PDB file of C-alpha atoms in Angstrom:
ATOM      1  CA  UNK A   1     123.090  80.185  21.668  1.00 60.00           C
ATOM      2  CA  UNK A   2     120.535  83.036  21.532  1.00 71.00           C
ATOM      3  CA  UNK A   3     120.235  85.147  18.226  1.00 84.00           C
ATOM      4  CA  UNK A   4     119.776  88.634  18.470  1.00 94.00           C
ATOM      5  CA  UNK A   5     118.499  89.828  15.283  1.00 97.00           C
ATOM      6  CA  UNK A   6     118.001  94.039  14.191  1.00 98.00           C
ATOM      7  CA  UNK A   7     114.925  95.597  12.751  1.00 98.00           C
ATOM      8  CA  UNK A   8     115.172  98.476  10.699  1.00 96.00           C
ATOM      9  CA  UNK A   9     112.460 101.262   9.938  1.00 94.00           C
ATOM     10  CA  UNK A  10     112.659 104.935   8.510  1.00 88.00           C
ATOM     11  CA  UNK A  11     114.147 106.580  11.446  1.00 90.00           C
ATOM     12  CA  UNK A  12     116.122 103.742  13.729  1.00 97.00           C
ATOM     13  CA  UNK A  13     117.437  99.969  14.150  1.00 98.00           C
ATOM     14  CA  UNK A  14     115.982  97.936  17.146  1.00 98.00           C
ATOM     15  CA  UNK A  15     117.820  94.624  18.255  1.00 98.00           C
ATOM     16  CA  UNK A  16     115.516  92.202  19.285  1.00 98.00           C
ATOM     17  CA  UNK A  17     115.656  88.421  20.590  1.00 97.00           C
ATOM     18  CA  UNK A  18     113.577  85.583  18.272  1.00 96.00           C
ATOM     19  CA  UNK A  19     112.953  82.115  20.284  1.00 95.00           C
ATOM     20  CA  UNK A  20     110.283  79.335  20.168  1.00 94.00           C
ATOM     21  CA  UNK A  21     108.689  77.903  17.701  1.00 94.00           C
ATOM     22  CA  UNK A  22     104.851  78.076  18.651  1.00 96.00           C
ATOM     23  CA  UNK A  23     101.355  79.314  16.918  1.00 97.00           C
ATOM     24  CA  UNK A  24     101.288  82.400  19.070  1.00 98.00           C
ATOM     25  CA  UNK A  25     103.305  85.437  19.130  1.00 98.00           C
ATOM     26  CA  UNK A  26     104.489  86.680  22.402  1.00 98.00           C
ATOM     27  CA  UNK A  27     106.423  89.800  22.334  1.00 98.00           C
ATOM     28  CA  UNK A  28     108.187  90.526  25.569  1.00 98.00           C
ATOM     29  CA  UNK A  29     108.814  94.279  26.441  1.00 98.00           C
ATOM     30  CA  UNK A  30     111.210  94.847  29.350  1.00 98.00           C
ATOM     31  CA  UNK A  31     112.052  97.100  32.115  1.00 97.00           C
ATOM     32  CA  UNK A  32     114.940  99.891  32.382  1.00 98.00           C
ATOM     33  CA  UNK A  33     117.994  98.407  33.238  1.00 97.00           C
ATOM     34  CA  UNK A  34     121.365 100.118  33.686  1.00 97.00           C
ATOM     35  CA  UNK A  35     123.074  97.847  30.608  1.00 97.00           C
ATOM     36  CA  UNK A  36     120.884  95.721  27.494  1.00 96.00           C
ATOM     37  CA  UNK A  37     118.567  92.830  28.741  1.00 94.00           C
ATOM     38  CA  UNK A  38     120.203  91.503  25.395  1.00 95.00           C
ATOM     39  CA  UNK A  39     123.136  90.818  27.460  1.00 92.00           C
ATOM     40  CA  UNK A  40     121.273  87.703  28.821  1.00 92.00           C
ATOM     41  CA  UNK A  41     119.543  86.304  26.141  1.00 92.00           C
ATOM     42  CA  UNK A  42     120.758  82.979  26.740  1.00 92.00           C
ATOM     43  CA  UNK A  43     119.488  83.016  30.048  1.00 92.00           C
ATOM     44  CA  UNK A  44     116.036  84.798  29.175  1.00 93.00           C
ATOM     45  CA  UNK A  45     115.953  82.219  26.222  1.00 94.00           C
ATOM     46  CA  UNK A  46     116.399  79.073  29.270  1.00 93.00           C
ATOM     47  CA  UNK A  47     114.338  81.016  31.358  1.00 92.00           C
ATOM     48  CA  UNK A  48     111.030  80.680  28.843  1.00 93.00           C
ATOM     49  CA  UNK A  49     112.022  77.230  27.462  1.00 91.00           C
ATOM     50  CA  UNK A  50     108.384  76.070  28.777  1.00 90.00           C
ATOM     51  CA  UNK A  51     106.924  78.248  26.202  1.00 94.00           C
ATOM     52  CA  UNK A  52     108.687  77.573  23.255  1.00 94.00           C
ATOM     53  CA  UNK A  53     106.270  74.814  22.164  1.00 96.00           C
ATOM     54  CA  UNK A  54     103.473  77.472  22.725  1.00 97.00           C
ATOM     55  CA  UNK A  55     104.836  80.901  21.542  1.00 97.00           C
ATOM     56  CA  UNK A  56     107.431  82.102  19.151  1.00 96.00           C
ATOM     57  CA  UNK A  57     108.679  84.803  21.105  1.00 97.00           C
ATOM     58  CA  UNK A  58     110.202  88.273  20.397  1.00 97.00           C
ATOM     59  CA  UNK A  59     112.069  90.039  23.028  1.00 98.00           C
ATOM     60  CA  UNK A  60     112.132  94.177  22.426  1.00 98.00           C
ATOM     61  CA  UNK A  61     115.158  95.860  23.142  1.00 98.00           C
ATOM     62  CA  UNK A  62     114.938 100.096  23.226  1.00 98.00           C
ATOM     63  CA  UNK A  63     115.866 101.980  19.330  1.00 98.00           C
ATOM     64  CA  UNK A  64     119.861 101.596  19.127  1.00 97.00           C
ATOM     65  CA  UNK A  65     119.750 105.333  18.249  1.00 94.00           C
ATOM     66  CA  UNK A  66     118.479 107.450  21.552  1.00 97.00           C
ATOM     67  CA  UNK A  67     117.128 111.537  20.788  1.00 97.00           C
ATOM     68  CA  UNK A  68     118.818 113.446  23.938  1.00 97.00           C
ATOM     69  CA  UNK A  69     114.799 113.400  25.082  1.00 98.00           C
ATOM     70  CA  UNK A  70     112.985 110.220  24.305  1.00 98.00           C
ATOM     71  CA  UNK A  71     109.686 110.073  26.747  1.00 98.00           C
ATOM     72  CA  UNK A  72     107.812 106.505  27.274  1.00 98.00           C
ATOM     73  CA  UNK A  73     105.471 107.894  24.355  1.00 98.00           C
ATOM     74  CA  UNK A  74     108.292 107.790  22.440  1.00 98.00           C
ATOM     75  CA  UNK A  75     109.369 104.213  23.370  1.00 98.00           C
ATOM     76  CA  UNK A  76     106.018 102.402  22.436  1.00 98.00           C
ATOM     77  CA  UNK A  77     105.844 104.452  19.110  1.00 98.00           C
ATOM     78  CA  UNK A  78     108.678 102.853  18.447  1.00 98.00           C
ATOM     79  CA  UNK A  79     108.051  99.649  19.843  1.00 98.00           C
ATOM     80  CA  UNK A  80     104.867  99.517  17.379  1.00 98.00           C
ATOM     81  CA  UNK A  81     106.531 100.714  14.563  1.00 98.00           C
ATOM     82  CA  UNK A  82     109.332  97.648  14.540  1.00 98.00           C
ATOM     83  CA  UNK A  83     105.977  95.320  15.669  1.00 98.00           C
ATOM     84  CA  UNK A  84     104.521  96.432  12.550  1.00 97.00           C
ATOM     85  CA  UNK A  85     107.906  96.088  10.348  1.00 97.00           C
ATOM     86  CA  UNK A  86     108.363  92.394  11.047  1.00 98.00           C
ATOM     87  CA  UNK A  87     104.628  91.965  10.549  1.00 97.00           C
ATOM     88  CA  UNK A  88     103.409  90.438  13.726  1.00 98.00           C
ATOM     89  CA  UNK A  89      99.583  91.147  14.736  1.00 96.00           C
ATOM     90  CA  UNK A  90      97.144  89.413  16.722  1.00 97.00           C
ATOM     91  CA  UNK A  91     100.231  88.948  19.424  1.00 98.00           C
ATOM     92  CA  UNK A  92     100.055  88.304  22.817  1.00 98.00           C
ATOM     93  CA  UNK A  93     102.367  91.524  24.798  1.00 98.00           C
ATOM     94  CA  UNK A  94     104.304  91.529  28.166  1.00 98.00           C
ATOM     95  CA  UNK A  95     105.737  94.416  29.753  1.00 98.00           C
ATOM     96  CA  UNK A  96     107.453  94.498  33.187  1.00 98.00           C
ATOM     97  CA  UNK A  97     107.862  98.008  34.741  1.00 98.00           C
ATOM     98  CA  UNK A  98     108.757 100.487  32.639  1.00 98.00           C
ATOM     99  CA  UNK A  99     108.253  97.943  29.561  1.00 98.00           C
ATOM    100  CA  UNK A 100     104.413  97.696  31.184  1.00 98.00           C
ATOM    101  CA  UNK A 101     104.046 101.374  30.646  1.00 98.00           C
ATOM    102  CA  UNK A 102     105.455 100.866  26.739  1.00 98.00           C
ATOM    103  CA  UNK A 103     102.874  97.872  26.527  1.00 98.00           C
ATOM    104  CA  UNK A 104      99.854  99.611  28.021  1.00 98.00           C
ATOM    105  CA  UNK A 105     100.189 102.252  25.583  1.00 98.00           C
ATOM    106  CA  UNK A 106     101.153 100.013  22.407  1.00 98.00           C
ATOM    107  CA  UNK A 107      97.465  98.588  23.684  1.00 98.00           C
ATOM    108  CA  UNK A 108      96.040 101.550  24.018  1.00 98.00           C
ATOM    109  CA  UNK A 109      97.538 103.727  20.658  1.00 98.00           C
ATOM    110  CA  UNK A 110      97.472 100.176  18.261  1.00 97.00           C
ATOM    111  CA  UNK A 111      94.364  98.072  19.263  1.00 97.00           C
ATOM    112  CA  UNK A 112      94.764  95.937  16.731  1.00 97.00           C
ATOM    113  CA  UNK A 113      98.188  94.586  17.452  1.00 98.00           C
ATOM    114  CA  UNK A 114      97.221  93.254  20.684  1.00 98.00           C
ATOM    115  CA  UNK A 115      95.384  90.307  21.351  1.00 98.00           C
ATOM    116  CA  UNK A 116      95.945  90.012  25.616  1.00 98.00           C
ATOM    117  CA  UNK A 117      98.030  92.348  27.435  1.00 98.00           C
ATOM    118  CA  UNK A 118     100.066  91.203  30.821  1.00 98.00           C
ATOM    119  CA  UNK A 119     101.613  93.710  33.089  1.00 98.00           C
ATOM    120  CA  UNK A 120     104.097  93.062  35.671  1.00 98.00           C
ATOM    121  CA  UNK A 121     105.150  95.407  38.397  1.00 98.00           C
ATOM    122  CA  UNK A 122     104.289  98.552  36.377  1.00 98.00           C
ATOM    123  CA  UNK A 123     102.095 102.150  36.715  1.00 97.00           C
ATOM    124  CA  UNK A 124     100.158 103.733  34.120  1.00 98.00           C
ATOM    125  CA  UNK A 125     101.477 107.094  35.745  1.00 95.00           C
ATOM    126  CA  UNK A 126     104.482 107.961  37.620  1.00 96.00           C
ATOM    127  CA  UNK A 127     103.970 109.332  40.757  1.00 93.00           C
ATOM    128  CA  UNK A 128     106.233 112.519  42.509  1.00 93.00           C
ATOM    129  CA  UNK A 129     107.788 109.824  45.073  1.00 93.00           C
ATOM    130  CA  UNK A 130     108.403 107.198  41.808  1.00 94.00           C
ATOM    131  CA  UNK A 131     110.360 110.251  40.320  1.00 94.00           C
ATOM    132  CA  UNK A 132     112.062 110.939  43.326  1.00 94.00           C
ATOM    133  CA  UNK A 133     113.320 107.491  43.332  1.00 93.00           C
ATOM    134  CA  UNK A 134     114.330 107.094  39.442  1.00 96.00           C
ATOM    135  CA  UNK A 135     116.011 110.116  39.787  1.00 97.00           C
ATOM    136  CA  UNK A 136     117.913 108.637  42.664  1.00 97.00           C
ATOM    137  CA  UNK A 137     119.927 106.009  40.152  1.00 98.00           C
ATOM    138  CA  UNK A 138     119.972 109.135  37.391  1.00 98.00           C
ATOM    139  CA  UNK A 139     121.909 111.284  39.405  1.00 98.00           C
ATOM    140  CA  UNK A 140     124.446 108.621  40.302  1.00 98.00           C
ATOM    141  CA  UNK A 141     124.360 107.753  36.541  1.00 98.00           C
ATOM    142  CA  UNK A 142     125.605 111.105  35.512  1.00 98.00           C
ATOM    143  CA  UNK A 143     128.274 110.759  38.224  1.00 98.00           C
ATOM    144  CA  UNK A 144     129.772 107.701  37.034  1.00 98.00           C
ATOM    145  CA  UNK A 145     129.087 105.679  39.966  1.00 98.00           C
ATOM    146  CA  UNK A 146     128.658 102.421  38.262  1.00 98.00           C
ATOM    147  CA  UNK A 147     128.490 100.206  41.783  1.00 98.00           C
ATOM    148  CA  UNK A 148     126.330 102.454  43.165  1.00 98.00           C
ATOM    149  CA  UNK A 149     123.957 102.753  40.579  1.00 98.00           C
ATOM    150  CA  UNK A 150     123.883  98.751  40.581  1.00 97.00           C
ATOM    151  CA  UNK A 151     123.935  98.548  43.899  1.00 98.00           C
ATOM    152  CA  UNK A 152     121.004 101.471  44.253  1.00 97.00           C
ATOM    153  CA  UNK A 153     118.997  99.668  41.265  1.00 96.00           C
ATOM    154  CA  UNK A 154     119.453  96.086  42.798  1.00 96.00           C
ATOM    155  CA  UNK A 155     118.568  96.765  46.178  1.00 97.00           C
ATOM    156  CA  UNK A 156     115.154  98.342  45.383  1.00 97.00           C
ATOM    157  CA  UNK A 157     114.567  96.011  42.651  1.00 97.00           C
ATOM    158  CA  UNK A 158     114.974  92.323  44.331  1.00 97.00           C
ATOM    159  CA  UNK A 159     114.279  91.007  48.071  1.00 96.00           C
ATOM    160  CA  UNK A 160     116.819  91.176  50.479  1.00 96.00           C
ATOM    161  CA  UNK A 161     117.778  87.697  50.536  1.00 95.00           C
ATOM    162  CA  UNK A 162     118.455  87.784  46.378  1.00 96.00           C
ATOM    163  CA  UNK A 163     120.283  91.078  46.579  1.00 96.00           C
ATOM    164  CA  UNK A 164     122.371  89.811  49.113  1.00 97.00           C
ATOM    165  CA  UNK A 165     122.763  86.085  47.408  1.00 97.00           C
ATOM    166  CA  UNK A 166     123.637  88.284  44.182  1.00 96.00           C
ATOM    167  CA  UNK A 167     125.663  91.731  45.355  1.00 97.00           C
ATOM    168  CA  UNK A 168     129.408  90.499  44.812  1.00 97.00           C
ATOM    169  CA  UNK A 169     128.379  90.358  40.998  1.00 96.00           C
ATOM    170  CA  UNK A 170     126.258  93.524  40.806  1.00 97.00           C
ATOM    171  CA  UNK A 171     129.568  94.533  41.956  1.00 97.00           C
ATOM    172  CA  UNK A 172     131.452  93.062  39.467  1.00 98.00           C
ATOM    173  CA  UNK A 173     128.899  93.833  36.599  1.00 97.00           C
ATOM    174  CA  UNK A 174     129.324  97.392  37.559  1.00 98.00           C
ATOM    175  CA  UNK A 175     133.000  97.048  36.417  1.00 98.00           C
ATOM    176  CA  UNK A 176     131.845  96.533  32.635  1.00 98.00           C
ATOM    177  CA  UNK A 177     129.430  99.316  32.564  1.00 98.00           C
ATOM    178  CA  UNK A 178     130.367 101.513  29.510  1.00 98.00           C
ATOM    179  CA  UNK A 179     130.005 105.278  29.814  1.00 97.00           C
ATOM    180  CA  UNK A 180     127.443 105.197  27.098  1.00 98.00           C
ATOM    181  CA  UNK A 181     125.549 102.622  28.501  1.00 98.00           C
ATOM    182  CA  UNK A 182     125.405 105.556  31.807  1.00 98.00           C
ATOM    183  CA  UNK A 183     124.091 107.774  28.822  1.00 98.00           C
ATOM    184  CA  UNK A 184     121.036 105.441  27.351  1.00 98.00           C
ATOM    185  CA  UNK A 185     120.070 104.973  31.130  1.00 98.00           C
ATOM    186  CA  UNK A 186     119.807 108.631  31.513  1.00 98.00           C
ATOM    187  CA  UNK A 187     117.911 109.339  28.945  1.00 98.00           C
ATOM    188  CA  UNK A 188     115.805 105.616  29.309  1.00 98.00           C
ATOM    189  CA  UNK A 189     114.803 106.454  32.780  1.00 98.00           C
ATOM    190  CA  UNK A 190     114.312 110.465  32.270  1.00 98.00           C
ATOM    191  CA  UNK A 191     111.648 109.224  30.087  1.00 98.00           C
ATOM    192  CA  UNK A 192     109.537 108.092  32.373  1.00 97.00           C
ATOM    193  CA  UNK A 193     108.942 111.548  34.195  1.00 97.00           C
ATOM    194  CA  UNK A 194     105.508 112.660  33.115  1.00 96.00           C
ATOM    195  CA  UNK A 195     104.010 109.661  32.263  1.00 98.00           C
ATOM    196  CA  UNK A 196     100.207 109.422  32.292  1.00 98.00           C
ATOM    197  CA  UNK A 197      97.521 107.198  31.271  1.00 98.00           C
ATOM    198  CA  UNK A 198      95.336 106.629  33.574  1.00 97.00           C
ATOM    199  CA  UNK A 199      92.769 108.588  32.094  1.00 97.00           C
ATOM    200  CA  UNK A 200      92.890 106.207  28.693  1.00 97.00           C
ATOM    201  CA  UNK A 201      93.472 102.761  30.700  1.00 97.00           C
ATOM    202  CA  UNK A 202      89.494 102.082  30.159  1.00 94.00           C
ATOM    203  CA  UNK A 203      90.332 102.253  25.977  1.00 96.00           C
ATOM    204  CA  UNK A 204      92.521  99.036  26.460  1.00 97.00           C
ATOM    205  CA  UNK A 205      90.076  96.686  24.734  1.00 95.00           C
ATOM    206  CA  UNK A 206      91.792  93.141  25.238  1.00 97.00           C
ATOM    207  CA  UNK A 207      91.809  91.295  28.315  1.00 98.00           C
ATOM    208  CA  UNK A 208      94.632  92.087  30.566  1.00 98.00           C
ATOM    209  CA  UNK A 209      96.232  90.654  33.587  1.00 98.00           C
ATOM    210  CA  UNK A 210      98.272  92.501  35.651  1.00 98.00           C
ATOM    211  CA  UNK A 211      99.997  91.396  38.553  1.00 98.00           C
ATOM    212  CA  UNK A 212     102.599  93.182  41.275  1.00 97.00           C
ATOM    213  CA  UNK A 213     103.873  92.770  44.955  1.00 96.00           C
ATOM    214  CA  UNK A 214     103.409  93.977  48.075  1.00 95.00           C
ATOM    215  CA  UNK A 215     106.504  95.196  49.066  1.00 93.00           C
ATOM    216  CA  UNK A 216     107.192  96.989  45.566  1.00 95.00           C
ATOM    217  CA  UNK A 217     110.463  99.515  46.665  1.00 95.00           C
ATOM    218  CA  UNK A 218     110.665 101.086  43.045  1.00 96.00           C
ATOM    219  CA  UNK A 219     106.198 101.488  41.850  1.00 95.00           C
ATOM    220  CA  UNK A 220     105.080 100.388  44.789  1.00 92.00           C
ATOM    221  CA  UNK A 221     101.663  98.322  44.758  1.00 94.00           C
ATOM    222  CA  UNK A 222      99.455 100.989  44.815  1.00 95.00           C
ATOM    223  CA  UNK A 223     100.355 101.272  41.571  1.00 96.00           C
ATOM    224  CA  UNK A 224      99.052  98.038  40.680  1.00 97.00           C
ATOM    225  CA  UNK A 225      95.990  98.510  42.650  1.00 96.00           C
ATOM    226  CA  UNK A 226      95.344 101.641  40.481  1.00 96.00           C
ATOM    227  CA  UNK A 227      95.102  99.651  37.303  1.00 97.00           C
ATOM    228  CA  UNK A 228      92.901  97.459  38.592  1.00 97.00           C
ATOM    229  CA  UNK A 229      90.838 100.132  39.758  1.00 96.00           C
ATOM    230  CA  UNK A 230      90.253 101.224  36.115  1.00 96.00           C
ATOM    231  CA  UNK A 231      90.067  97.974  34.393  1.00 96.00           C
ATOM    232  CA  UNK A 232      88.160  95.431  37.198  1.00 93.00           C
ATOM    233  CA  UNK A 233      84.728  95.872  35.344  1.00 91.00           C
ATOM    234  CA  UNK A 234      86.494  94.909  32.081  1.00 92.00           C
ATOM    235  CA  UNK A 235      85.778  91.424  30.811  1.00 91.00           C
ATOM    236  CA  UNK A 236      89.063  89.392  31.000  1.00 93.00           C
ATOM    237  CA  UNK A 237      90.575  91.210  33.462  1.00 97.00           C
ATOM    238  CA  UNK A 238      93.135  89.387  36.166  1.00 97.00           C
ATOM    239  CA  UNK A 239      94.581  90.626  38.863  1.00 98.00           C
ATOM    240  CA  UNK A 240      97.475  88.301  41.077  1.00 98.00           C
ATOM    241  CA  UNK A 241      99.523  90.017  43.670  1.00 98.00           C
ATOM    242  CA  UNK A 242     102.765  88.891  44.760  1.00 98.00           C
ATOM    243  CA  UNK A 243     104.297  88.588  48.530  1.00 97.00           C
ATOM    244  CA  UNK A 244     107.959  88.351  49.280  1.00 95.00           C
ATOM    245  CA  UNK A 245     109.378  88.924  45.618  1.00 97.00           C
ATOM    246  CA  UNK A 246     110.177  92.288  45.117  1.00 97.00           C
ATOM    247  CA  UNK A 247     109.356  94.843  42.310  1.00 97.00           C
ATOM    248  CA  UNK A 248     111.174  92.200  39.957  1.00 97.00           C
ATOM    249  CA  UNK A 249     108.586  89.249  40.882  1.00 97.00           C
ATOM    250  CA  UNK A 250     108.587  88.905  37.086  1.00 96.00           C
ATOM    251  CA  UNK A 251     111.993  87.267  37.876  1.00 95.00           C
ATOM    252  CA  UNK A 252     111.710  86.665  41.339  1.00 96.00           C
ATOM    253  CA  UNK A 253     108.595  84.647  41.150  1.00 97.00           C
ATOM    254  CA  UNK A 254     108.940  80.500  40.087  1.00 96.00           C
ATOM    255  CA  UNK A 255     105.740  80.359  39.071  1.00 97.00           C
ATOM    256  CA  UNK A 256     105.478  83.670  37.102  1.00 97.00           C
ATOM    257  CA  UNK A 257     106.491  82.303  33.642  1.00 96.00           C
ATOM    258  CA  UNK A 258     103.728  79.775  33.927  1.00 97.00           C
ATOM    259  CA  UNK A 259     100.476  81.891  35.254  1.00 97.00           C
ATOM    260  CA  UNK A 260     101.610  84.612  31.733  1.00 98.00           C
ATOM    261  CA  UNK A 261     101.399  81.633  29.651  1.00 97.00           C
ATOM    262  CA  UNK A 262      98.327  80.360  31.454  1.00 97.00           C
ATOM    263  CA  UNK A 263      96.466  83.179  30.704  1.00 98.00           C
ATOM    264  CA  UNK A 264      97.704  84.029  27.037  1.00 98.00           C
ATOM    265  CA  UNK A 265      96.964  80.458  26.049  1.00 97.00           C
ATOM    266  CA  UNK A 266      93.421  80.251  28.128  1.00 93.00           C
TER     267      UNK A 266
END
């Protein structure tokens, strides 16, 4: 069984998963989802079990206690700030979509927490059409239409052939979908609007591999394509592009796990 411990600073708690038993500190930043990656800790716990003779591994959740506005700025300030308060440096940081915005600017704002950075499926600034989309599963959050929102967020997020293998339960997860878990995805995914970095990318002084897919249907891969733009000339840099996975490739993919670990560990 997975242990999800809490971390407590001046102005919030943060939950966070604690695996592995390894030399190196991985700390895994996810994406927005409608209810708490927490929720499947066992299964993100099974999912990394290659790595726990490698890494001890900390999985972020967002701050239990949510300001009405809380921007992406916001999230890796206080992403840092509960890195700090359990005393991890030198670590080696993940982020998948909107947790790859949250780790490029942990990298960028708090060089010297981050030893390599790896980036899956993200942008470093969210794009009019990206809005348009995000504010697609917003608007149906504020309605209360939990199987939509699923159904919406699934569908854009995985291939074809795993959203249809999985819908019945994205379905039946809806079901369970508190109405303040419809709140914290409000405000979690309103905080991406406005988000820009770009400009600062070339500041990110550890090596960094990011990686994405073709046929991304929530940042598409011109996204990815940007970041590599900035960083190509950068020594350690990695770029691996997906085909037939999805935006979620970072769960999609079977040999995902292994090419992070690959290049944290070489």
């Amino acid at each position: 069984m997975a242990m999800i411990e809490t971390v407590k600073t001046d102005g919030f708690t943060m939950d966070y998963l604690k695996f592995g038993h390894g030399p190196n500190i991985f700390v895994m930043i996810p994406g927005l989802s409608v209810q708490s990656v927490m929720g499947s800790a066992d299964a993100v716990v099974d999912g990394f079990s290659l790595a726990h003779e490698d890494f001890t591994i900390y999985l972020f959740d967002r701050r239990n206690e949510l300001p009405p506005v809380y921007t992406v700025y916001d999230m890796a300030k206080d992403t840092a700030a509960a890195i700090k308060a359990l005393g991890l440096t030198d670590i080696c940081l993940f982020g998948a979509s909107q947790g790859g915005m949250i780790a490029m600017t942990i990298a960028i704002e708090h060089p010297e927490l981050v030893k390599k950075l790896a980036l899956g499926s993200t942008s470093s600034h969210v794009t009019k059409e990206q809005a348009d989309g995000i504010d697609e599963w917003i608007e149906l959050a504020k309605k209360g239409d939990r199987e939509g929102l699923y159904l919406s967020f699934g569908q854009k997020v995985y291939p074809p052939a795993v959203f249809e293998q999985f819908r019945d339960y994205f379905i039946e997860t809806a079901k369970t979908v508190t109405d303040e878990e419809l709140q914290r995805f409000v405000i979690l995914a309103s905080g991406m609007h406005g988000f820009n970095v770009t400009d600062r990318l070339k500041d990110i002084s550890c090596p960094v591999l990011t990686t994405g897919t073709f046929e991304d249907e929530v940042l598409n891969s011109d996204s990815t394509m940007e970041i590599a733009q900035e960083l190509d000339e950068k020594e350690g840099f990695r770029l691996y592009m997906y085909i037939g996975y999805g935006h979620a490739s970072f769960d999609t993919a079977p040999d995902y796990r292994r090419r992070v670990m690959d290049f944290f560990l070489n």
